[in-house]
Every structure is written in C-alpha cells, then in structure tokens.
Amino acid sequence: MSVVTIRNVEFLNNPARFLDKYKFRVTFECISPLSDDLEWKLIYVSSPGQTEYDQELEDCMVGPVPVGINSFEFESDAPNPHRIPHNDVLGVAALILTASYKDQ
C-alpha cells in the first residue's frame, strides 16, 4: 500500500499553446507523516518505447509532509520541440507526474 496517493491534478492554464508553461495544482493524500521531502518530477514522453526522447521538464521537493490532504502548485517549461522526433510531432504523447520518497 502506498503512503502517498495522488488525488487530483488540475491544469491551471487549460487551454494553452504548446510552448506555454505547464501550470498544475497537485492534490495528494498522505497516510503517514513524512519527515523528509517528496520529490516530484514531470516527464514529457513524445515517443512511446524510446526513452531517449523523454524530457524531464521539472522537478521539485515538497515537505515535510503531514498526514492528510495536501496540495501545491507546480509549474514547468514546455517540452523542447527540437527534441521530439519528426515522425512523432503529431503522434501520441504523455505527461507523467511522479512522486518519490528517499529515492523510492
């Protein structure tokens, strides 16, 4: 069972142009107090199955984290379009938001 569960991710600037900054409000629940920070990362996946094209857009530390519902605003630059393979520019893409605690 996870100690931290993401409850909601709200896009604060939707709609936006491709090159606009990404702005989110992340709401998560913590069922046990965490004395150290949670590390959050936002990754843009432009070419599924080819991780060399993944772009880590931003990372931030949040903490210490009390038990209960918590939220924060997360902002990152848009992906670099020059790092997207030409054949994938109009293809499937994904944003992955991760949280880790003590590198886990």
JSON list of N, CA and C in Angstrom, two decimals, residues 21-99:
[
{"chain": "A", "resi": 21, "resn": "LYS", "atom": "N", "xyz": [4.06, 27.63, -20.63]},
{"chain": "A", "resi": 21, "resn": "LYS", "atom": "CA", "xyz": [4.42, 26.88, -19.42]},
{"chain": "A", "resi": 21, "resn": "LYS", "atom": "C", "xyz": [3.25, 26.00, -18.99]},
{"chain": "A", "resi": 22, "resn": "TYR", "atom": "N", "xyz": [3.57, 24.86, -18.39]},
{"chain": "A", "resi": 22, "resn": "TYR", "atom": "CA", "xyz": [2.55, 24.00, -17.78]},
{"chain": "A", "resi": 22, "resn": "TYR", "atom": "C", "xyz": [2.36, 24.45, -16.35]},
{"chain": "A", "resi": 23, "resn": "LYS", "atom": "N", "xyz": [1.09, 24.60, -15.94]},
{"chain": "A", "resi": 23, "resn": "LYS", "atom": "CA", "xyz": [0.78, 25.00, -14.57]},
{"chain": "A", "resi": 23, "resn": "LYS", "atom": "C", "xyz": [-0.27, 24.05, -14.03]},
{"chain": "A", "resi": 24, "resn": "PHE", "atom": "N", "xyz": [0.06, 23.41, -12.90]},
{"chain": "A", "resi": 24, "resn": "PHE", "atom": "CA", "xyz": [-0.81, 22.42, -12.28]},
{"chain": "A", "resi": 24, "resn": "PHE", "atom": "C", "xyz": [-1.03, 22.74, -10.81]},
{"chain": "A", "resi": 25, "resn": "ARG", "atom": "N", "xyz": [-2.13, 22.28, -10.30]},
{"chain": "A", "resi": 25, "resn": "ARG", "atom": "CA", "xyz": [-2.32, 22.17, -8.85]},
{"chain": "A", "resi": 25, "resn": "ARG", "atom": "C", "xyz": [-2.43, 20.68, -8.56]},
{"chain": "A", "resi": 26, "resn": "VAL", "atom": "N", "xyz": [-1.51, 20.18, -7.76]},
{"chain": "A", "resi": 26, "resn": "VAL", "atom": "CA", "xyz": [-1.46, 18.76, -7.42]},
{"chain": "A", "resi": 26, "resn": "VAL", "atom": "C", "xyz": [-2.02, 18.59, -6.02]},
{"chain": "A", "resi": 27, "resn": "THR", "atom": "N", "xyz": [-3.00, 17.71, -5.88]},
{"chain": "A", "resi": 27, "resn": "THR", "atom": "CA", "xyz": [-3.57, 17.39, -4.57]},
{"chain": "A", "resi": 27, "resn": "THR", "atom": "C", "xyz": [-3.29, 15.92, -4.30]},
{"chain": "A", "resi": 28, "resn": "PHE", "atom": "N", "xyz": [-2.74, 15.65, -3.11]},
{"chain": "A", "resi": 28, "resn": "PHE", "atom": "CA", "xyz": [-2.39, 14.28, -2.76]},
{"chain": "A", "resi": 28, "resn": "PHE", "atom": "C", "xyz": [-2.71, 14.02, -1.30]},
{"chain": "A", "resi": 29, "resn": "GLU", "atom": "N", "xyz": [-2.84, 12.75, -0.98]},
{"chain": "A", "resi": 29, "resn": "GLU", "atom": "CA", "xyz": [-3.13, 12.34, 0.39]},
{"chain": "A", "resi": 29, "resn": "GLU", "atom": "C", "xyz": [-1.95, 11.56, 0.93]},
{"chain": "A", "resi": 30, "resn": "CYS", "atom": "N", "xyz": [-1.61, 11.83, 2.18]},
{"chain": "A", "resi": 30, "resn": "CYS", "atom": "CA", "xyz": [-0.52, 11.13, 2.85]},
{"chain": "A", "resi": 30, "resn": "CYS", "atom": "C", "xyz": [-1.11, 10.46, 4.10]},
{"chain": "A", "resi": 31, "resn": "ILE", "atom": "N", "xyz": [-0.90, 9.15, 4.26]},
{"chain": "A", "resi": 31, "resn": "ILE", "atom": "CA", "xyz": [-1.49, 8.43, 5.39]},
{"chain": "A", "resi": 31, "resn": "ILE", "atom": "C", "xyz": [-0.51, 8.22, 6.55]},
{"chain": "A", "resi": 32, "resn": "SER", "atom": "N", "xyz": [0.71, 8.69, 6.38]},
{"chain": "A", "resi": 32, "resn": "SER", "atom": "CA", "xyz": [1.72, 8.59, 7.43]},
{"chain": "A", "resi": 32, "resn": "SER", "atom": "C", "xyz": [2.63, 9.81, 7.31]},
{"chain": "A", "resi": 33, "resn": "PRO", "atom": "N", "xyz": [3.02, 10.44, 8.42]},
{"chain": "A", "resi": 33, "resn": "PRO", "atom": "CA", "xyz": [3.86, 11.63, 8.30]},
{"chain": "A", "resi": 33, "resn": "PRO", "atom": "C", "xyz": [5.21, 11.29, 7.66]},
{"chain": "A", "resi": 34, "resn": "LEU", "atom": "N", "xyz": [5.68, 12.19, 6.80]},
{"chain": "A", "resi": 34, "resn": "LEU", "atom": "CA", "xyz": [6.97, 12.01, 6.13]},
{"chain": "A", "resi": 34, "resn": "LEU", "atom": "C", "xyz": [7.90, 13.12, 6.61]},
{"chain": "A", "resi": 35, "resn": "SER", "atom": "N", "xyz": [8.98, 12.75, 7.24]},
{"chain": "A", "resi": 35, "resn": "SER", "atom": "CA", "xyz": [9.90, 13.75, 7.79]},
{"chain": "A", "resi": 35, "resn": "SER", "atom": "C", "xyz": [10.78, 14.38, 6.71]},
{"chain": "A", "resi": 36, "resn": "ASP", "atom": "N", "xyz": [11.03, 13.65, 5.63]},
{"chain": "A", "resi": 36, "resn": "ASP", "atom": "CA", "xyz": [11.82, 14.18, 4.53]},
{"chain": "A", "resi": 36, "resn": "ASP", "atom": "C", "xyz": [10.90, 14.62, 3.40]},
{"chain": "A", "resi": 37, "resn": "ASP", "atom": "N", "xyz": [11.49, 15.29, 2.42]},
{"chain": "A", "resi": 37, "resn": "ASP", "atom": "CA", "xyz": [10.72, 15.81, 1.29]},
{"chain": "A", "resi": 37, "resn": "ASP", "atom": "C", "xyz": [10.32, 14.72, 0.31]},
{"chain": "A", "resi": 38, "resn": "LEU", "atom": "N", "xyz": [9.19, 14.94, -0.36]},
{"chain": "A", "resi": 38, "resn": "LEU", "atom": "CA", "xyz": [8.81, 14.15, -1.52]},
{"chain": "A", "resi": 38, "resn": "LEU", "atom": "C", "xyz": [9.41, 14.83, -2.75]},
{"chain": "A", "resi": 39, "resn": "GLU", "atom": "N", "xyz": [9.97, 14.05, -3.65]},
{"chain": "A", "resi": 39, "resn": "GLU", "atom": "CA", "xyz": [10.49, 14.60, -4.90]},
{"chain": "A", "resi": 39, "resn": "GLU", "atom": "C", "xyz": [9.46, 14.35, -6.00]},
{"chain": "A", "resi": 40, "resn": "TRP", "atom": "N", "xyz": [9.03, 15.41, -6.64]},
{"chain": "A", "resi": 40, "resn": "TRP", "atom": "CA", "xyz": [8.05, 15.34, -7.73]},
{"chain": "A", "resi": 40, "resn": "TRP", "atom": "C", "xyz": [8.76, 15.63, -9.04]},
{"chain": "A", "resi": 41, "resn": "LYS", "atom": "N", "xyz": [8.43, 14.86, -10.08]},
{"chain": "A", "resi": 41, "resn": "LYS", "atom": "CA", "xyz": [9.01, 15.06, -11.41]},
{"chain": "A", "resi": 41, "resn": "LYS", "atom": "C", "xyz": [7.89, 15.06, -12.45]},
{"chain": "A", "resi": 42, "resn": "LEU", "atom": "N", "xyz": [8.06, 15.92, -13.45]},
{"chain": "A", "resi": 42, "resn": "LEU", "atom": "CA", "xyz": [7.15, 15.96, -14.59]},
{"chain": "A", "resi": 42, "resn": "LEU", "atom": "C", "xyz": [7.96, 15.57, -15.82]},
{"chain": "A", "resi": 43, "resn": "ILE", "atom": "N", "xyz": [7.52, 14.51, -16.50]},
{"chain": "A", "resi": 43, "resn": "ILE", "atom": "CA", "xyz": [8.24, 13.97, -17.65]},
{"chain": "A", "resi": 43, "resn": "ILE", "atom": "C", "xyz": [7.32, 14.00, -18.86]},
{"chain": "A", "resi": 44, "resn": "TYR", "atom": "N", "xyz": [7.85, 14.49, -19.99]},
{"chain": "A", "resi": 44, "resn": "TYR", "atom": "CA", "xyz": [7.12, 14.51, -21.25]},
{"chain": "A", "resi": 44, "resn": "TYR", "atom": "C", "xyz": [7.62, 13.35, -22.10]},
{"chain": "A", "resi": 45, "resn": "VAL", "atom": "N", "xyz": [6.70, 12.50, -22.52]},
{"chain": "A", "resi": 45, "resn": "VAL", "atom": "CA", "xyz": [7.03, 11.34, -23.35]},
{"chain": "A", "resi": 45, "resn": "VAL", "atom": "C", "xyz": [6.46, 11.61, -24.74]},
{"chain": "A", "resi": 46, "resn": "SER", "atom": "N", "xyz": [7.37, 11.78, -25.70]},
{"chain": "A", "resi": 46, "resn": "SER", "atom": "CA", "xyz": [6.93, 12.11, -27.06]},
{"chain": "A", "resi": 46, "resn": "SER", "atom": "C", "xyz": [6.97, 10.91, -28.00]},
{"chain": "A", "resi": 47, "resn": "SER", "atom": "N", "xyz": [7.74, 9.91, -27.62]},
{"chain": "A", "resi": 47, "resn": "SER", "atom": "CA", "xyz": [7.94, 8.76, -28.50]},
{"chain": "A", "resi": 47, "resn": "SER", "atom": "C", "xyz": [7.86, 7.48, -27.67]},
{"chain": "A", "resi": 48, "resn": "PRO", "atom": "N", "xyz": [6.64, 6.94, -27.49]},
{"chain": "A", "resi": 48, "resn": "PRO", "atom": "CA", "xyz": [6.48, 5.75, -26.66]},
{"chain": "A", "resi": 48, "resn": "PRO", "atom": "C", "xyz": [7.43, 4.64, -27.09]},
{"chain": "A", "resi": 49, "resn": "GLY", "atom": "N", "xyz": [8.09, 4.02, -26.11]},
{"chain": "A", "resi": 49, "resn": "GLY", "atom": "CA", "xyz": [9.00, 2.93, -26.39]},
{"chain": "A", "resi": 49, "resn": "GLY", "atom": "C", "xyz": [10.43, 3.37, -26.67]},
{"chain": "A", "resi": 50, "resn": "GLN", "atom": "N", "xyz": [10.66, 4.68, -26.73]},
{"chain": "A", "resi": 50, "resn": "GLN", "atom": "CA", "xyz": [12.00, 5.20, -26.97]},
{"chain": "A", "resi": 50, "resn": "GLN", "atom": "C", "xyz": [12.33, 6.22, -25.88]},
{"chain": "A", "resi": 51, "resn": "THR", "atom": "N", "xyz": [12.81, 5.73, -24.74]},
{"chain": "A", "resi": 51, "resn": "THR", "atom": "CA", "xyz": [13.02, 6.59, -23.57]},
{"chain": "A", "resi": 51, "resn": "THR", "atom": "C", "xyz": [14.09, 7.66, -23.78]},
{"chain": "A", "resi": 52, "resn": "GLU", "atom": "N", "xyz": [14.94, 7.50, -24.79]},
{"chain": "A", "resi": 52, "resn": "GLU", "atom": "CA", "xyz": [15.96, 8.52, -25.02]},
{"chain": "A", "resi": 52, "resn": "GLU", "atom": "C", "xyz": [15.35, 9.86, -25.44]},
{"chain": "A", "resi": 53, "resn": "TYR", "atom": "N", "xyz": [14.07, 9.86, -25.84]},
{"chain": "A", "resi": 53, "resn": "TYR", "atom": "CA", "xyz": [13.40, 11.11, -26.21]},
{"chain": "A", "resi": 53, "resn": "TYR", "atom": "C", "xyz": [12.56, 11.69, -25.07]},
{"chain": "A", "resi": 54, "resn": "ASP", "atom": "N", "xyz": [12.49, 10.99, -23.94]},
{"chain": "A", "resi": 54, "resn": "ASP", "atom": "CA", "xyz": [11.77, 11.53, -22.79]},
{"chain": "A", "resi": 54, "resn": "ASP", "atom": "C", "xyz": [12.46, 12.81, -22.31]},
{"chain": "A", "resi": 55, "resn": "GLN", "atom": "N", "xyz": [11.65, 13.78, -21.91]},
{"chain": "A", "resi": 55, "resn": "GLN", "atom": "CA", "xyz": [12.18, 15.05, -21.42]},
{"chain": "A", "resi": 55, "resn": "GLN", "atom": "C", "xyz": [11.69, 15.29, -19.99]},
{"chain": "A", "resi": 56, "resn": "GLU", "atom": "N", "xyz": [12.63, 15.36, -19.05]},
{"chain": "A", "resi": 56, "resn": "GLU", "atom": "CA", "xyz": [12.25, 15.74, -17.69]},
{"chain": "A", "resi": 56, "resn": "GLU", "atom": "C", "xyz": [12.08, 17.25, -17.70]},
{"chain": "A", "resi": 57, "resn": "LEU", "atom": "N", "xyz": [10.84, 17.69, -17.53]},
{"chain": "A", "resi": 57, "resn": "LEU", "atom": "CA", "xyz": [10.53, 19.11, -17.64]},
{"chain": "A", "resi": 57, "resn": "LEU", "atom": "C", "xyz": [10.84, 19.87, -16.37]},
{"chain": "A", "resi": 58, "resn": "GLU", "atom": "N", "xyz": [10.59, 19.24, -15.23]},
{"chain": "A", "resi": 58, "resn": "GLU", "atom": "CA", "xyz": [10.79, 19.94, -13.95]},
{"chain": "A", "resi": 58, "resn": "GLU", "atom": "C", "xyz": [10.82, 18.92, -12.83]},
{"chain": "A", "resi": 59, "resn": "ASP", "atom": "N", "xyz": [11.47, 19.29, -11.76]},
{"chain": "A", "resi": 59, "resn": "ASP", "atom": "CA", "xyz": [11.36, 18.52, -10.52]},
{"chain": "A", "resi": 59, "resn": "ASP", "atom": "C", "xyz": [11.34, 19.51, -9.37]},
{"chain": "A", "resi": 60, "resn": "CYS", "atom": "N", "xyz": [10.71, 19.11, -8.28]},
{"chain": "A", "resi": 60, "resn": "CYS", "atom": "CA", "xyz": [10.65, 19.96, -7.10]},
{"chain": "A", "resi": 60, "resn": "CYS", "atom": "C", "xyz": [10.55, 19.09, -5.86]},
{"chain": "A", "resi": 61, "resn": "MET", "atom": "N", "xyz": [10.91, 19.66, -4.74]},
{"chain": "A", "resi": 61, "resn": "MET", "atom": "CA", "xyz": [10.84, 18.98, -3.46]},
{"chain": "A", "resi": 61, "resn": "MET", "atom": "C", "xyz": [9.71, 19.62, -2.65]},
{"chain": "A", "resi": 62, "resn": "VAL", "atom": "N", "xyz": [8.89, 18.77, -2.01]},
{"chain": "A", "resi": 62, "resn": "VAL", "atom": "CA", "xyz": [7.78, 19.24, -1.18]},
{"chain": "A", "resi": 62, "resn": "VAL", "atom": "C", "xyz": [7.89, 18.52, 0.16]},
{"chain": "A", "resi": 63, "resn": "GLY", "atom": "N", "xyz": [7.92, 19.26, 1.24]},
{"chain": "A", "resi": 63, "resn": "GLY", "atom": "CA", "xyz": [7.97, 18.60, 2.54]},
{"chain": "A", "resi": 63, "resn": "GLY", "atom": "C", "xyz": [8.50, 19.53, 3.61]},
{"chain": "A", "resi": 64, "resn": "PRO", "atom": "N", "xyz": [8.50, 19.04, 4.85]},
{"chain": "A", "resi": 64, "resn": "PRO", "atom": "CA", "xyz": [7.97, 17.74, 5.26]},
{"chain": "A", "resi": 64, "resn": "PRO", "atom": "C", "xyz": [6.47, 17.68, 5.03]},
{"chain": "A", "resi": 65, "resn": "VAL", "atom": "N", "xyz": [5.94, 16.46, 4.92]},
{"chain": "A", "resi": 65, "resn": "VAL", "atom": "CA", "xyz": [4.55, 16.26, 4.54]},
{"chain": "A", "resi": 65, "resn": "VAL", "atom": "C", "xyz": [3.76, 15.71, 5.73]},
{"chain": "A", "resi": 66, "resn": "PRO", "atom": "N", "xyz": [2.73, 16.45, 6.18]},
{"chain": "A", "resi": 66, "resn": "PRO", "atom": "CA", "xyz": [1.90, 15.95, 7.27]},
{"chain": "A", "resi": 66, "resn": "PRO", "atom": "C", "xyz": [0.86, 14.94, 6.78]},
{"chain": "A", "resi": 67, "resn": "VAL", "atom": "N", "xyz": [0.27, 14.21, 7.70]},
{"chain": "A", "resi": 67, "resn": "VAL", "atom": "CA", "xyz": [-0.83, 13.30, 7.38]},
{"chain": "A", "resi": 67, "resn": "VAL", "atom": "C", "xyz": [-2.02, 14.13, 6.91]},
{"chain": "A", "resi": 68, "resn": "GLY", "atom": "N", "xyz": [-2.72, 13.62, 5.89]},
{"chain": "A", "resi": 68, "resn": "GLY", "atom": "CA", "xyz": [-3.93, 14.29, 5.41]},
{"chain": "A", "resi": 68, "resn": "GLY", "atom": "C", "xyz": [-3.82, 14.67, 3.95]},
{"chain": "A", "resi": 69, "resn": "ILE", "atom": "N", "xyz": [-4.74, 15.57, 3.55]},
{"chain": "A", "resi": 69, "resn": "ILE", "atom": "CA", "xyz": [-4.80, 16.05, 2.17]},
{"chain": "A", "resi": 69, "resn": "ILE", "atom": "C", "xyz": [-3.90, 17.27, 2.05]},
{"chain": "A", "resi": 70, "resn": "ASN", "atom": "N", "xyz": [-3.02, 17.24, 1.06]},
{"chain": "A", "resi": 70, "resn": "ASN", "atom": "CA", "xyz": [-2.06, 18.32, 0.83]},
{"chain": "A", "resi": 70, "resn": "ASN", "atom": "C", "xyz": [-2.14, 18.73, -0.64]},
{"chain": "A", "resi": 71, "resn": "SER", "atom": "N", "xyz": [-1.73, 19.97, -0.94]},
{"chain": "A", "resi": 71, "resn": "SER", "atom": "CA", "xyz": [-1.68, 20.39, -2.33]},
{"chain": "A", "resi": 71, "resn": "SER", "atom": "C", "xyz": [-0.59, 21.42, -2.52]},
{"chain": "A", "resi": 72, "resn": "PHE", "atom": "N", "xyz": [-0.15, 21.56, -3.75]},
{"chain": "A", "resi": 72, "resn": "PHE", "atom": "CA", "xyz": [0.84, 22.56, -4.11]},
{"chain": "A", "resi": 72, "resn": "PHE", "atom": "C", "xyz": [0.68, 22.86, -5.59]},
{"chain": "A", "resi": 73, "resn": "GLU", "atom": "N", "xyz": [1.22, 24.01, -6.01]},
{"chain": "A", "resi": 73, "resn": "GLU", "atom": "CA", "xyz": [1.20, 24.36, -7.43]},
{"chain": "A", "resi": 73, "resn": "GLU", "atom": "C", "xyz": [2.57, 24.05, -8.03]},
{"chain": "A", "resi": 74, "resn": "PHE", "atom": "N", "xyz": [2.53, 23.50, -9.23]},
{"chain": "A", "resi": 74, "resn": "PHE", "atom": "CA", "xyz": [3.72, 23.00, -9.91]},
{"chain": "A", "resi": 74, "resn": "PHE", "atom": "C", "xyz": [3.75, 23.66, -11.28]},
{"chain": "A", "resi": 75, "resn": "GLU", "atom": "N", "xyz": [4.85, 24.28, -11.64]},
{"chain": "A", "resi": 75, "resn": "GLU", "atom": "CA", "xyz": [4.97, 24.95, -12.92]},
{"chain": "A", "resi": 75, "resn": "GLU", "atom": "C", "xyz": [6.25, 24.47, -13.61]},
{"chain": "A", "resi": 76, "resn": "SER", "atom": "N", "xyz": [6.15, 24.27, -14.93]},
{"chain": "A", "resi": 76, "resn": "SER", "atom": "CA", "xyz": [7.33, 23.86, -15.69]},
{"chain": "A", "resi": 76, "resn": "SER", "atom": "C", "xyz": [7.30, 24.48, -17.07]},
{"chain": "A", "resi": 77, "resn": "ASP", "atom": "N", "xyz": [8.47, 24.52, -17.68]},
{"chain": "A", "resi": 77, "resn": "ASP", "atom": "CA", "xyz": [8.55, 24.93, -19.08]},
{"chain": "A", "resi": 77, "resn": "ASP", "atom": "C", "xyz": [7.93, 23.85, -19.96]},
{"chain": "A", "resi": 78, "resn": "ALA", "atom": "N", "xyz": [7.53, 24.23, -21.13]},
{"chain": "A", "resi": 78, "resn": "ALA", "atom": "CA", "xyz": [7.02, 23.28, -22.12]},
{"chain": "A", "resi": 78, "resn": "ALA", "atom": "C", "xyz": [8.17, 22.41, -22.63]},
{"chain": "A", "resi": 79, "resn": "PRO", "atom": "N", "xyz": [7.85, 21.28, -23.24]},
{"chain": "A", "resi": 79, "resn": "PRO", "atom": "CA", "xyz": [8.92, 20.45, -23.82]},
{"chain": "A", "resi": 79, "resn": "PRO", "atom": "C", "xyz": [9.63, 21.18, -24.96]},
{"chain": "A", "resi": 80, "resn": "ASN", "atom": "N", "xyz": [10.87, 20.78, -25.17]},
{"chain": "A", "resi": 80, "resn": "ASN", "atom": "CA", "xyz": [11.65, 21.33, -26.27]},
{"chain": "A", "resi": 80, "resn": "ASN", "atom": "C", "xyz": [11.21, 20.62, -27.56]},
{"chain": "A", "resi": 81, "resn": "PRO", "atom": "N", "xyz": [10.56, 21.33, -28.49]},
{"chain": "A", "resi": 81, "resn": "PRO", "atom": "CA", "xyz": [10.06, 20.67, -29.70]},
{"chain": "A", "resi": 81, "resn": "PRO", "atom": "C", "xyz": [11.18, 20.10, -30.58]},
{"chain": "A", "resi": 82, "resn": "HIS", "atom": "N", "xyz": [12.39, 20.62, -30.44]},
{"chain": "A", "resi": 82, "resn": "HIS", "atom": "CA", "xyz": [13.51, 20.13, -31.25]},
{"chain": "A", "resi": 82, "resn": "HIS", "atom": "C", "xyz": [13.99, 18.76, -30.78]},
{"chain": "A", "resi": 83, "resn": "ARG", "atom": "N", "xyz": [13.57, 18.33, -29.60]},
{"chain": "A", "resi": 83, "resn": "ARG", "atom": "CA", "xyz": [13.94, 17.01, -29.09]},
{"chain": "A", "resi": 83, "resn": "ARG", "atom": "C", "xyz": [12.87, 15.96, -29.38]},
{"chain": "A", "resi": 84, "resn": "ILE", "atom": "N", "xyz": [11.83, 16.33, -30.09]},
{"chain": "A", "resi": 84, "resn": "ILE", "atom": "CA", "xyz": [10.76, 15.39, -30.46]},
{"chain": "A", "resi": 84, "resn": "ILE", "atom": "C", "xyz": [11.06, 14.87, -31.86]},
{"chain": "A", "resi": 85, "resn": "PRO", "atom": "N", "xyz": [11.14, 13.55, -32.04]},
{"chain": "A", "resi": 85, "resn": "PRO", "atom": "CA", "xyz": [11.39, 13.01, -33.38]},
{"chain": "A", "resi": 85, "resn": "PRO", "atom": "C", "xyz": [10.34, 13.51, -34.38]},
{"chain": "A", "resi": 86, "resn": "HIS", "atom": "N", "xyz": [10.80, 13.83, -35.58]},
{"chain": "A", "resi": 86, "resn": "HIS", "atom": "CA", "xyz": [9.93, 14.39, -36.62]},
{"chain": "A", "resi": 86, "resn": "HIS", "atom": "C", "xyz": [8.67, 13.53, -36.82]},
{"chain": "A", "resi": 87, "resn": "ASN", "atom": "N", "xyz": [8.81, 12.22, -36.84]},
{"chain": "A", "resi": 87, "resn": "ASN", "atom": "CA", "xyz": [7.66, 11.33, -37.06]},
{"chain": "A", "resi": 87, "resn": "ASN", "atom": "C", "xyz": [6.67, 11.31, -35.90]},
{"chain": "A", "resi": 88, "resn": "ASP", "atom": "N", "xyz": [7.07, 11.85, -34.73]},
{"chain": "A", "resi": 88, "resn": "ASP", "atom": "CA", "xyz": [6.21, 11.82, -33.55]},
{"chain": "A", "resi": 88, "resn": "ASP", "atom": "C", "xyz": [5.60, 13.18, -33.20]},
{"chain": "A", "resi": 89, "resn": "VAL", "atom": "N", "xyz": [5.89, 14.20, -33.99]},
{"chain": "A", "resi": 89, "resn": "VAL", "atom": "CA", "xyz": [5.41, 15.54, -33.66]},
{"chain": "A", "resi": 89, "resn": "VAL", "atom": "C", "xyz": [3.89, 15.57, -33.51]},
{"chain": "A", "resi": 90, "resn": "LEU", "atom": "N", "xyz": [3.17, 14.87, -34.36]},
{"chain": "A", "resi": 90, "resn": "LEU", "atom": "CA", "xyz": [1.70, 14.84, -34.29]},
{"chain": "A", "resi": 90, "resn": "LEU", "atom": "C", "xyz": [1.18, 13.51, -33.73]},
{"chain": "A", "resi": 91, "resn": "GLY", "atom": "N", "xyz": [2.06, 12.74, -33.11]},
{"chain": "A", "resi": 91, "resn": "GLY", "atom": "CA", "xyz": [1.67, 11.43, -32.60]},
{"chain": "A", "resi": 91, "resn": "GLY", "atom": "C", "xyz": [1.22, 11.48, -31.14]},
{"chain": "A", "resi": 92, "resn": "VAL", "atom": "N", "xyz": [1.15, 10.31, -30.56]},
{"chain": "A", "resi": 92, "resn": "VAL", "atom": "CA", "xyz": [0.73, 10.16, -29.17]},
{"chain": "A", "resi": 92, "resn": "VAL", "atom": "C", "xyz": [1.83, 10.69, -28.26]},
{"chain": "A", "resi": 93, "resn": "ALA", "atom": "N", "xyz": [1.43, 11.45, -27.24]},
{"chain": "A", "resi": 93, "resn": "ALA", "atom": "CA", "xyz": [2.37, 11.97, -26.25]},
{"chain": "A", "resi": 93, "resn": "ALA", "atom": "C", "xyz": [1.74, 11.82, -24.88]},
{"chain": "A", "resi": 94, "resn": "ALA", "atom": "N", "xyz": [2.57, 11.88, -23.83]},
{"chain": "A", "resi": 94, "resn": "ALA", "atom": "CA", "xyz": [2.06, 11.74, -22.47]},
{"chain": "A", "resi": 94, "resn": "ALA", "atom": "C", "xyz": [2.86, 12.62, -21.53]},
{"chain": "A", "resi": 95, "resn": "LEU", "atom": "N", "xyz": [2.19, 13.08, -20.49]},
{"chain": "A", "resi": 95, "resn": "LEU", "atom": "CA", "xyz": [2.85, 13.72, -19.36]},
{"chain": "A", "resi": 95, "resn": "LEU", "atom": "C", "xyz": [2.78, 12.75, -18.20]},
{"chain": "A", "resi": 96, "resn": "ILE", "atom": "N", "xyz": [3.92, 12.50, -17.57]},
{"chain": "A", "resi": 96, "resn": "ILE", "atom": "CA", "xyz": [3.96, 11.59, -16.42]},
{"chain": "A", "resi": 96, "resn": "ILE", "atom": "C", "xyz": [4.40, 12.40, -15.22]},
{"chain": "A", "resi": 97, "resn": "LEU", "atom": "N", "xyz": [3.60, 12.36, -14.16]},
{"chain": "A", "resi": 97, "resn": "LEU", "atom": "CA", "xyz": [3.91, 13.01, -12.90]},
{"chain": "A", "resi": 97, "resn": "LEU", "atom": "C", "xyz": [4.27, 11.93, -11.90]},
{"chain": "A", "resi": 98, "resn": "THR", "atom": "N", "xyz": [5.47, 12.01, -11.32]},
{"chain": "A", "resi": 98, "resn": "THR", "atom": "CA", "xyz": [5.88, 11.00, -10.35]},
{"chain": "A", "resi": 98, "resn": "THR", "atom": "C", "xyz": [6.20, 11.67, -9.02]},
{"chain": "A", "resi": 99, "resn": "ALA", "atom": "N", "xyz": [6.06, 10.89, -7.97]},
{"chain": "A", "resi": 99, "resn": "ALA", "atom": "CA", "xyz": [6.47, 11.31, -6.63]},
{"chain": "A", "resi": 99, "resn": "ALA", "atom": "C", "xyz": [7.33, 10.20, -6.05]}
]
